[in-house]
Amino acid sequence: MFKALLRLGALLALACPVHVSAQSRDAEPRSAQAMELSAAQLFDFAKQAQAADDIEAARTAYLALAKNPDIEIRTEARFRLAMMLSETGKQHREAAVLLREILDEKPNAARVRVELARIQALMGNIGAAERELRAAQAAGLPPEIEPLVRFYAQALGARKPFGGSLEVAFAPDSNINRATRSETLGTVIGDFDLSRDARETSGLGVSLRGQAYARAPIDPHVDILLRASGAARVYRDGEFDDYAASLQAGPQVLSGTDKISLAGLVAWRWYGRKPYEFSYGLSANVQHPLGRRGQMRVDGAATRSEDRRSSLRDADRYSLSVGIDRAFTSRFGGGVQVSGLRQTARDPGYSTASGGIGAYLFLEMGKVTSVLSAKYEHLEADRRLFLYPKRRVDDRYEIGLSATLRKFRVGSFAPILKLSRERNVSTIELYDYTRVSGEVGVTAAF
């Protein structure tokens, strides 16, 4: 090991840029040739060190080459280091970061994107793996890469047994309680004054989101998947704190190129630090590929909701959504989704039917991934509540923009920025509101 490091030190010295004056016409070509030879020697050293299981020495050599000003040299060094870390050290997160750095500079590198998809799958990030495969196919695949893509597309079932993600952000919000700006509420017996906490309230909070999963294989085509997720918005005044948690468990089946998931679920919600709602039921999900660049996703659920504040709002809920995602190029894509929700409550005034349509576009620009989204939803109540003069009818519009800044990544954590505007137009003043919110934080997958 000591001799290997001494040899590596000598090679690193040779690899340092040599500054020469213009004393002769052929001085610069000779310097360039010496630098090229030094890079070749370092690659050879790293290969020999890796063959001798001296992973640390090989890693040091590749990291030095990854700083080379020649894009081809640093690309090759990052790729070899990523493959070594993934295959020998099982350091998948660091390998994924290295491959993403290559794609930031060379987005059409199909083999790199395919390997990133493989590593994402090993980390359990199946959705990210499928997106990378679609992006690779949108960029165009050399004939020698196509069989590899087909193999990985069919082998996404080889996933790690556990994983998760975390997002933490400061969250300024113009309307943290999604309440009306009006100071009065019109009813069939006259106007009522609304208390301050029932009207629009702004605030700065902390947003937390996280999920974790564990997977137990039953056979090559069936897993039992357990998922836990949580979200919270926390404010200085706990009156508007909003917490949610859920557990899901059930089988996930690979049938040909389709993936089918079934799960039983339970969920809890607290508002103002007090119990607000408890629900339980069943959910189902089907994912089906659409050619090389697209995917269709169908989600359905049937749940029973128990309202802890009023039993009149206890309800059965049935939801269905269909979405299509597509990669247009290796760096640009999008999707569209239609959805419907039926809620049958104990009081028909709280029974509603709603439908919506949403779309998004994503674009990778260097080391920044931007997402633009928009959604429209229409809701109607079955009957008029006794107190209100009209039956509730809502039209809700939402637009959002987010950016993940990988340039400032620290380990697995990358900064994320979000901005959204929401407008709900309602026949009932209490539900008529406008909201502008943002988030500045970090996100990571494990």
Short mmCIF file of C-alpha atoms in Angstrom, two decimals:
data_model
loop_
_atom_site.label_atom_id
_atom_site.label_comp_id
_atom_site.label_asym_id
_atom_site.label_seq_id
_atom_site.Cartn_x
_atom_site.Cartn_y
_atom_site.Cartn_z
CA MET A 1 0.00 0.00 0.00
CA PHE A 2 2.84 2.45 0.94
CA LYS A 3 4.68 1.79 -2.34
CA ALA A 4 1.45 2.24 -4.28
CA LEU A 5 0.84 5.61 -2.65
CA LEU A 6 4.42 6.73 -3.36
CA ARG A 7 3.98 5.80 -7.01
CA LEU A 8 0.62 7.57 -7.07
CA GLY A 9 2.20 10.72 -5.62
CA ALA A 10 4.79 10.73 -8.37
CA LEU A 11 2.14 10.30 -11.05
CA LEU A 12 0.04 13.09 -9.56
CA ALA A 13 3.04 15.37 -9.75
CA LEU A 14 3.46 14.51 -13.41
CA ALA A 15 -0.25 15.19 -13.98
CA CYS A 16 -0.06 18.76 -12.69
CA PRO A 17 -0.31 21.43 -15.44
CA VAL A 18 3.07 22.62 -16.70
CA HIS A 19 3.37 26.38 -17.44
CA VAL A 20 5.97 27.21 -20.09
CA SER A 21 6.93 30.38 -21.93
CA ALA A 22 6.65 30.64 -25.70
CA GLN A 23 10.38 30.00 -26.30
CA SER A 24 9.84 27.72 -29.24
CA ARG A 25 7.07 26.81 -31.66
CA ASP A 26 6.97 23.16 -30.53
CA ALA A 27 7.11 23.71 -26.76
CA GLU A 28 3.31 23.68 -26.31
CA PRO A 29 2.69 20.41 -28.23
CA ARG A 30 5.39 18.64 -26.17
CA SER A 31 3.75 19.86 -22.92
CA ALA A 32 0.31 18.68 -24.06
CA GLN A 33 1.76 15.28 -24.98
CA ALA A 34 3.35 14.96 -21.53
CA MET A 35 0.03 15.79 -19.83
CA GLU A 36 -1.81 13.23 -21.95
CA LEU A 37 0.77 10.59 -21.04
CA SER A 38 0.41 11.43 -17.35
CA ALA A 39 -3.36 10.93 -17.55
CA ALA A 40 -2.85 7.58 -19.28
CA GLN A 41 -0.41 6.54 -16.57
CA LEU A 42 -2.88 7.49 -13.85
CA PHE A 43 -5.64 5.47 -15.51
CA ASP A 44 -3.28 2.49 -15.72
CA PHE A 45 -2.28 2.89 -12.07
CA ALA A 46 -5.93 3.08 -10.97
CA LYS A 47 -6.77 -0.04 -12.99
CA GLN A 48 -3.90 -1.99 -11.43
CA ALA A 49 -4.78 -0.77 -7.92
CA GLN A 50 -8.40 -1.80 -8.39
CA ALA A 51 -7.32 -5.24 -9.64
CA ALA A 52 -5.20 -5.59 -6.50
CA ASP A 53 -8.20 -4.62 -4.31
CA ASP A 54 -6.45 -1.38 -3.30
CA ILE A 55 -9.69 0.57 -3.63
CA GLU A 56 -8.47 3.66 -1.76
CA ALA A 57 -5.47 4.15 -4.07
CA ALA A 58 -7.66 3.67 -7.16
CA ARG A 59 -10.19 6.12 -5.76
CA THR A 60 -7.52 8.77 -5.16
CA ALA A 61 -6.24 8.43 -8.74
CA TYR A 62 -9.72 8.67 -10.26
CA LEU A 63 -10.57 11.71 -8.13
CA ALA A 64 -7.41 13.44 -9.37
CA LEU A 65 -8.32 12.64 -12.98
CA ALA A 66 -11.89 13.87 -12.38
CA LYS A 67 -10.45 17.39 -11.95
CA ASN A 68 -8.68 17.32 -15.32
CA PRO A 69 -9.62 20.27 -17.58
CA ASP A 70 -10.17 17.85 -20.49
CA ILE A 71 -13.87 16.90 -20.40
CA GLU A 72 -13.25 13.46 -21.91
CA ILE A 73 -10.63 12.59 -19.29
CA ARG A 74 -12.72 13.71 -16.32
CA THR A 75 -15.81 12.01 -17.77
CA GLU A 76 -13.99 8.69 -18.08
CA ALA A 77 -12.54 9.06 -14.58
CA ARG A 78 -15.94 9.79 -13.00
CA PHE A 79 -17.56 6.90 -14.85
CA ARG A 80 -14.88 4.39 -13.81
CA LEU A 81 -14.97 5.60 -10.21
CA ALA A 82 -18.78 5.37 -10.11
CA MET A 83 -18.70 1.81 -11.42
CA MET A 84 -16.01 0.83 -8.92
CA LEU A 85 -17.86 2.35 -5.95
CA SER A 86 -21.12 0.72 -6.96
CA GLU A 87 -19.69 -2.73 -7.65
CA THR A 88 -17.05 -3.06 -4.93
CA GLY A 89 -17.94 -0.67 -2.13
CA LYS A 90 -21.74 -0.65 -2.63
CA GLN A 91 -21.55 3.14 -2.26
CA HIS A 92 -24.52 3.73 -4.55
CA ARG A 93 -25.34 7.30 -3.50
CA GLU A 94 -21.82 8.57 -4.23
CA ALA A 95 -21.82 6.66 -7.53
CA ALA A 96 -25.13 8.27 -8.50
CA VAL A 97 -23.72 11.74 -7.73
CA LEU A 98 -20.71 11.10 -10.00
CA LEU A 99 -22.90 9.91 -12.88
CA ARG A 100 -25.20 12.92 -12.47
CA GLU A 101 -22.12 15.21 -12.71
CA ILE A 102 -21.26 13.59 -16.03
CA LEU A 103 -24.81 14.10 -17.33
CA ASP A 104 -24.73 17.75 -16.27
CA GLU A 105 -21.93 18.22 -18.81
CA LYS A 106 -22.88 15.54 -21.35
CA PRO A 107 -26.67 15.00 -21.22
CA ASN A 108 -26.72 12.67 -24.24
CA ALA A 109 -24.31 10.13 -22.74
CA ALA A 110 -26.67 7.15 -23.08
CA ARG A 111 -24.51 4.56 -21.30
CA VAL A 112 -24.04 6.89 -18.32
CA ARG A 113 -27.79 7.51 -18.04
CA VAL A 114 -28.52 3.79 -18.23
CA GLU A 115 -26.03 3.05 -15.45
CA LEU A 116 -27.56 5.84 -13.37
CA ALA A 117 -30.94 4.16 -13.84
CA ARG A 118 -29.47 0.87 -12.63
CA ILE A 119 -28.00 2.49 -9.52
CA GLN A 120 -31.23 4.36 -8.78
CA ALA A 121 -33.03 1.02 -8.90
CA LEU A 122 -30.50 -0.49 -6.50
CA MET A 123 -31.21 2.37 -4.10
CA GLY A 124 -34.93 1.68 -4.39
CA ASN A 125 -35.70 4.88 -6.34
CA ILE A 126 -37.74 3.03 -8.97
CA GLY A 127 -39.53 6.09 -10.30
CA ALA A 128 -36.21 7.90 -10.82
CA ALA A 129 -34.75 4.80 -12.49
CA GLU A 130 -37.66 4.57 -14.91
CA ARG A 131 -37.36 8.28 -15.75
CA GLU A 132 -33.66 7.89 -16.55
CA LEU A 133 -34.37 4.94 -18.84
CA ARG A 134 -37.03 6.94 -20.69
CA ALA A 135 -34.62 9.88 -21.01
CA ALA A 136 -31.89 7.58 -22.36
CA GLN A 137 -34.27 6.18 -24.98
CA ALA A 138 -35.44 9.69 -25.92
CA ALA A 139 -31.82 10.72 -26.54
CA GLY A 140 -31.33 7.83 -28.97
CA LEU A 141 -29.46 4.64 -28.15
CA PRO A 142 -26.50 3.12 -29.97
CA PRO A 143 -27.22 -0.48 -31.04
CA GLU A 144 -24.83 -1.87 -28.43
CA ILE A 145 -26.73 -0.09 -25.60
CA GLU A 146 -30.28 -1.16 -26.54
CA PRO A 147 -30.00 -4.73 -25.14
CA LEU A 148 -28.68 -3.29 -21.87
CA VAL A 149 -31.65 -0.93 -21.59
CA ARG A 150 -34.11 -3.77 -22.23
CA PHE A 151 -32.37 -5.84 -19.57
CA TYR A 152 -32.49 -3.08 -16.96
CA ALA A 153 -36.09 -2.21 -17.83
CA GLN A 154 -37.10 -5.81 -17.10
CA ALA A 155 -34.87 -6.18 -14.04
CA LEU A 156 -36.02 -3.24 -11.92
CA GLY A 157 -37.34 -5.82 -9.48
CA ALA A 158 -33.77 -6.30 -8.16
CA ARG A 159 -34.14 -3.51 -5.58
CA LYS A 160 -32.59 -2.81 -2.22
CA PRO A 161 -34.64 -3.92 0.80
CA PHE A 162 -35.07 -0.49 2.42
CA GLY A 163 -34.67 3.21 1.76
CA GLY A 164 -36.28 6.60 2.13
CA SER A 165 -36.22 10.32 1.42
CA LEU A 166 -36.28 13.54 3.39
CA GLU A 167 -37.12 17.17 2.63
CA VAL A 168 -36.74 20.09 5.04
CA ALA A 169 -37.56 23.69 4.13
CA PHE A 170 -38.50 27.13 5.41
CA ALA A 171 -42.04 27.81 4.16
CA PRO A 172 -43.36 31.39 3.89
CA ASP A 173 -47.10 31.37 3.19
CA SER A 174 -49.61 34.16 2.58
CA ASN A 175 -52.54 32.02 3.74
CA ILE A 176 -51.50 29.18 6.03
CA ASN A 177 -55.09 28.19 6.88
CA ARG A 178 -56.52 28.50 3.32
CA ALA A 179 -59.17 30.88 4.66
CA THR A 180 -61.21 33.70 3.22
CA ARG A 181 -60.14 37.35 3.30
CA SER A 182 -63.69 38.45 4.09
CA GLU A 183 -64.49 39.60 7.63
CA THR A 184 -68.09 38.39 7.43
CA LEU A 185 -69.87 35.20 6.39
CA GLY A 186 -73.25 35.36 4.68
CA THR A 187 -75.85 32.88 5.97
CA VAL A 188 -79.60 32.35 5.58
CA ILE A 189 -80.18 34.19 8.88
CA GLY A 190 -77.83 37.11 8.24
CA ASP A 191 -74.13 37.96 8.18
CA PHE A 192 -71.83 36.65 10.90
CA ASP A 193 -68.50 38.22 11.87
CA LEU A 194 -65.59 35.84 11.37
CA SER A 195 -63.02 35.50 14.14
CA ARG A 196 -59.40 36.33 13.34
CA ASP A 197 -58.34 32.66 13.18
CA ALA A 198 -61.12 31.95 10.64
CA ARG A 199 -59.74 34.56 8.21
CA GLU A 200 -56.68 34.61 5.98
CA THR A 201 -53.48 34.41 8.08
CA SER A 202 -49.92 34.64 6.80
CA GLY A 203 -46.88 33.08 8.44
CA LEU A 204 -43.39 31.64 8.16
CA GLY A 205 -43.10 27.99 9.08
CA VAL A 206 -40.95 24.92 8.66
CA SER A 207 -42.04 22.23 6.20
CA LEU A 208 -40.98 18.62 6.80
CA ARG A 209 -41.65 15.64 4.52
CA GLY A 210 -40.24 12.15 4.75
CA GLN A 211 -40.88 8.59 3.74
CA ALA A 212 -39.31 5.22 4.38
CA TYR A 213 -39.93 1.76 2.98
CA ALA A 214 -38.92 -1.84 3.54
CA ARG A 215 -39.24 -4.64 1.01
CA ALA A 216 -39.39 -8.41 1.55
CA PRO A 217 -39.17 -10.61 -1.57
CA ILE A 218 -41.59 -13.53 -1.77
CA ASP A 219 -40.43 -14.79 -5.18
CA PRO A 220 -38.68 -13.16 -8.18
CA HIS A 221 -41.91 -11.44 -9.23
CA VAL A 222 -43.57 -10.61 -5.90
CA ASP A 223 -42.48 -8.39 -3.00
CA ILE A 224 -44.22 -7.36 0.20
CA LEU A 225 -43.77 -3.62 0.51
CA LEU A 226 -44.16 -1.63 3.73
CA ARG A 227 -44.21 2.16 3.44
CA ALA A 228 -44.38 4.90 6.08
CA SER A 229 -44.68 8.59 5.30
CA GLY A 230 -45.11 11.81 7.20
CA ALA A 231 -45.48 15.53 6.59
CA ALA A 232 -45.68 18.55 8.84
CA ARG A 233 -45.97 22.32 8.68
CA VAL A 234 -44.89 23.86 11.95
CA TYR A 235 -45.43 27.49 12.97
CA ARG A 236 -44.47 29.56 15.99
CA ASP A 237 -48.14 29.65 16.97
CA GLY A 238 -49.18 26.00 17.10
CA GLU A 239 -52.78 26.94 16.34
CA PHE A 240 -52.13 26.33 12.63
CA ASP A 241 -49.70 23.39 12.83
CA ASP A 242 -50.63 20.66 10.37
CA TYR A 243 -49.29 17.10 10.76
CA ALA A 244 -50.02 13.95 8.75
CA ALA A 245 -48.75 10.36 8.91
CA SER A 246 -49.63 7.15 7.08
CA LEU A 247 -48.70 3.46 6.85
CA GLN A 248 -49.22 1.18 3.84
CA ALA A 249 -48.48 -2.50 3.42
CA GLY A 250 -49.18 -4.99 0.66
CA PRO A 251 -47.84 -6.96 -2.32
CA GLN A 252 -46.08 -5.52 -5.36
CA VAL A 253 -46.22 -7.78 -8.41
CA LEU A 254 -44.21 -7.66 -11.64
CA SER A 255 -46.31 -9.01 -14.51
CA GLY A 256 -44.38 -8.85 -17.76
CA THR A 257 -43.55 -5.16 -18.19
CA ASP A 258 -46.34 -4.05 -15.82
CA LYS A 259 -45.99 -3.33 -12.13
CA ILE A 260 -49.05 -3.82 -9.90
CA SER A 261 -49.23 -2.72 -6.25
CA LEU A 262 -52.00 -3.38 -3.72
CA ALA A 263 -51.95 -2.07 -0.16
CA GLY A 264 -53.97 -1.64 2.99
CA LEU A 265 -53.51 1.79 4.53
CA VAL A 266 -54.13 3.80 7.68
CA ALA A 267 -53.61 7.55 8.00
CA TRP A 268 -53.80 10.18 10.72
CA ARG A 269 -54.00 13.97 10.61
CA TRP A 270 -53.65 16.55 13.35
CA TYR A 271 -54.47 20.26 13.02
CA GLY A 272 -53.64 22.86 15.65
CA ARG A 273 -51.82 20.05 17.50
CA LYS A 274 -55.14 18.25 18.03
CA PRO A 275 -56.53 15.13 16.30
CA TYR A 276 -58.39 16.07 13.15
CA GLU A 277 -58.99 12.95 11.05
CA PHE A 278 -58.38 9.20 10.98
CA SER A 279 -58.81 7.15 7.81
CA TYR A 280 -58.24 3.59 6.63
CA GLY A 281 -58.82 1.60 3.46
CA LEU A 282 -57.29 0.05 0.37
CA SER A 283 -55.21 1.44 -2.50
CA ALA A 284 -54.05 0.07 -5.86
CA ASN A 285 -51.53 1.20 -8.44
CA VAL A 286 -50.69 -0.06 -11.95
CA GLN A 287 -47.73 1.15 -14.04
CA HIS A 288 -47.59 0.27 -17.73
CA PRO A 289 -44.87 1.32 -20.21
CA LEU A 290 -45.95 3.19 -23.35
CA GLY A 291 -43.23 2.52 -25.88
CA ARG A 292 -39.66 3.47 -25.08
CA ARG A 293 -40.26 6.99 -23.83
CA GLY A 294 -43.56 6.89 -21.96
CA GLN A 295 -45.37 5.39 -19.01
CA MET A 296 -49.00 5.22 -17.91
CA ARG A 297 -49.90 5.18 -14.23
CA VAL A 298 -53.33 4.33 -12.77
CA ASP A 299 -54.06 4.92 -9.08
CA GLY A 300 -57.22 4.04 -7.18
CA ALA A 301 -58.28 4.04 -3.52
CA ALA A 302 -61.30 3.37 -1.33
CA THR A 303 -61.09 4.74 2.21
CA ARG A 304 -63.23 5.43 5.26
CA SER A 305 -62.64 8.80 6.98
CA GLU A 306 -63.58 9.57 10.58
CA ASP A 307 -63.62 13.29 11.39
CA ARG A 308 -62.55 13.98 14.99
CA ARG A 309 -64.20 17.43 15.06
CA SER A 310 -67.64 16.59 13.64
CA SER A 311 -69.23 13.20 12.99
CA LEU A 312 -71.38 14.83 10.29
CA ARG A 313 -68.23 14.90 8.10
CA ASP A 314 -67.48 11.18 8.48
CA ALA A 315 -67.30 9.88 4.92
CA ASP A 316 -66.44 7.14 2.47
CA ARG A 317 -64.06 8.26 -0.29
CA TYR A 318 -63.39 6.72 -3.69
CA SER A 319 -60.65 8.11 -5.93
CA LEU A 320 -59.25 7.28 -9.35
CA SER A 321 -56.51 8.94 -11.39
CA VAL A 322 -54.79 8.19 -14.69
CA GLY A 323 -51.49 9.81 -15.64
CA ILE A 324 -49.06 9.65 -18.54
CA ASP A 325 -45.38 10.59 -18.32
CA ARG A 326 -43.14 11.05 -21.35
CA ALA A 327 -39.53 12.01 -22.03
CA PHE A 328 -39.31 14.23 -25.12
CA THR A 329 -35.51 14.44 -25.04
CA SER A 330 -32.84 13.39 -22.56
CA ARG A 331 -33.29 16.69 -20.66
CA PHE A 332 -36.91 17.63 -21.33
CA GLY A 333 -40.16 15.85 -20.54
CA GLY A 334 -43.56 16.13 -18.96
CA GLY A 335 -46.84 14.52 -18.13
CA VAL A 336 -50.58 14.92 -17.71
CA GLN A 337 -53.03 13.47 -15.19
CA VAL A 338 -56.83 13.36 -14.86
CA SER A 339 -58.44 12.49 -11.54
CA GLY A 340 -61.78 12.08 -9.83
CA LEU A 341 -62.93 11.87 -6.21
CA ARG A 342 -66.30 10.93 -4.74
CA GLN A 343 -66.99 11.60 -1.05
CA THR A 344 -70.22 10.40 0.58
CA ALA A 345 -70.55 11.95 4.03
CA ARG A 346 -73.07 11.41 6.81
CA ASP A 347 -74.47 14.89 6.10
CA PRO A 348 -75.27 15.24 2.35
CA GLY A 349 -74.11 18.86 2.55
CA TYR A 350 -70.56 17.55 3.05
CA SER A 351 -70.89 14.92 0.29
CA THR A 352 -68.98 16.07 -2.79
CA ALA A 353 -67.90 14.99 -6.26
CA SER A 354 -64.77 16.49 -7.83
CA GLY A 355 -62.65 16.07 -10.92
CA GLY A 356 -59.41 17.61 -12.05
CA ILE A 357 -56.71 17.76 -14.66
CA GLY A 358 -53.04 18.58 -14.15
CA ALA A 359 -49.88 18.77 -16.21
CA TYR A 360 -46.18 19.31 -15.65
CA LEU A 361 -43.00 19.93 -17.63
CA PHE A 362 -39.44 19.37 -16.46
CA LEU A 363 -36.20 20.70 -17.91
CA GLU A 364 -32.61 20.01 -16.94
CA MET A 365 -30.33 23.00 -17.51
CA GLY A 366 -26.79 22.18 -16.49
CA LYS A 367 -26.91 21.37 -12.79
CA VAL A 368 -30.44 22.70 -12.29
CA THR A 369 -33.64 20.69 -12.72
CA SER A 370 -36.76 22.87 -13.07
CA VAL A 371 -40.39 21.71 -12.93
CA LEU A 372 -43.41 23.77 -13.98
CA SER A 373 -46.84 22.41 -13.00
CA ALA A 374 -50.45 23.51 -13.34
CA LYS A 375 -53.74 22.02 -12.11
CA TYR A 376 -57.46 22.73 -12.32
CA GLU A 377 -60.11 21.08 -10.13
CA HIS A 378 -63.92 21.43 -10.01
CA LEU A 379 -65.93 20.39 -6.94
CA GLU A 380 -69.67 20.29 -6.24
CA ALA A 381 -71.54 19.40 -3.06
CA ASP A 382 -74.61 17.16 -3.19
CA ARG A 383 -76.79 19.57 -1.24
CA ARG A 384 -76.81 22.99 0.39
CA LEU A 385 -75.79 23.03 4.03
CA PHE A 386 -78.60 24.37 6.20
CA LEU A 387 -76.67 27.50 7.25
CA TYR A 388 -75.50 28.61 3.82
CA PRO A 389 -77.66 30.26 1.13
CA LYS A 390 -76.10 28.28 -1.74
CA ARG A 391 -74.87 24.79 -2.50
CA ARG A 392 -71.07 24.65 -2.48
CA VAL A 393 -69.45 24.77 -5.94
CA ASP A 394 -65.66 25.34 -6.19
CA ASP A 395 -63.22 25.95 -9.01
CA ARG A 396 -59.60 25.67 -7.88
CA TYR A 397 -56.56 26.73 -9.92
CA GLU A 398 -52.94 26.07 -8.97
CA ILE A 399 -49.61 26.78 -10.64
CA GLY A 400 -46.18 25.92 -9.29
CA LEU A 401 -42.51 26.21 -10.13
CA SER A 402 -39.65 24.35 -8.45
CA ALA A 403 -35.90 24.05 -8.97
CA THR A 404 -33.37 21.56 -7.59
CA LEU A 405 -29.87 23.08 -7.50
CA ARG A 406 -27.41 20.18 -7.75
CA LYS A 407 -24.48 22.59 -8.17
CA PHE A 408 -24.63 23.33 -4.45
CA ARG A 409 -25.10 19.73 -3.34
CA VAL A 410 -23.51 18.58 -0.08
CA GLY A 411 -23.30 14.80 -0.01
CA SER A 412 -26.78 13.48 -0.80
CA PHE A 413 -28.47 16.78 0.04
CA ALA A 414 -29.33 19.30 -2.67
CA PRO A 415 -31.00 22.72 -2.26
CA ILE A 416 -34.56 23.02 -3.54
CA LEU A 417 -36.70 26.10 -4.23
CA LYS A 418 -40.50 26.09 -4.68
CA LEU A 419 -43.08 28.76 -5.45
CA SER A 420 -46.82 28.21 -5.97
CA ARG A 421 -50.04 30.20 -6.29
CA GLU A 422 -53.47 28.76 -5.49
CA ARG A 423 -56.88 30.31 -6.13
CA ASN A 424 -60.14 28.73 -5.02
CA VAL A 425 -63.34 30.35 -6.30
CA SER A 426 -66.33 29.20 -4.27
CA THR A 427 -70.05 29.98 -3.94
CA ILE A 428 -69.48 29.82 -0.16
CA GLU A 429 -67.39 32.73 1.19
CA LEU A 430 -65.73 30.53 3.79
CA TYR A 431 -64.03 28.46 1.06
CA ASP A 432 -63.13 31.35 -1.27
CA TYR A 433 -59.41 32.13 -0.91
CA THR A 434 -56.11 33.01 -2.57
CA ARG A 435 -52.78 31.59 -1.42
CA VAL A 436 -49.14 32.19 -2.39
CA SER A 437 -46.52 29.97 -0.79
CA GLY A 438 -42.86 29.15 -1.17
CA GLU A 439 -40.22 26.80 0.19
CA VAL A 440 -36.45 27.11 0.52
CA GLY A 441 -34.75 23.98 1.78
CA VAL A 442 -32.89 20.77 1.03
CA THR A 443 -33.93 17.36 -0.25
CA ALA A 444 -32.22 13.97 -0.26
CA ALA A 445 -32.89 10.31 -1.00
CA PHE A 446 -31.28 7.47 0.99
#
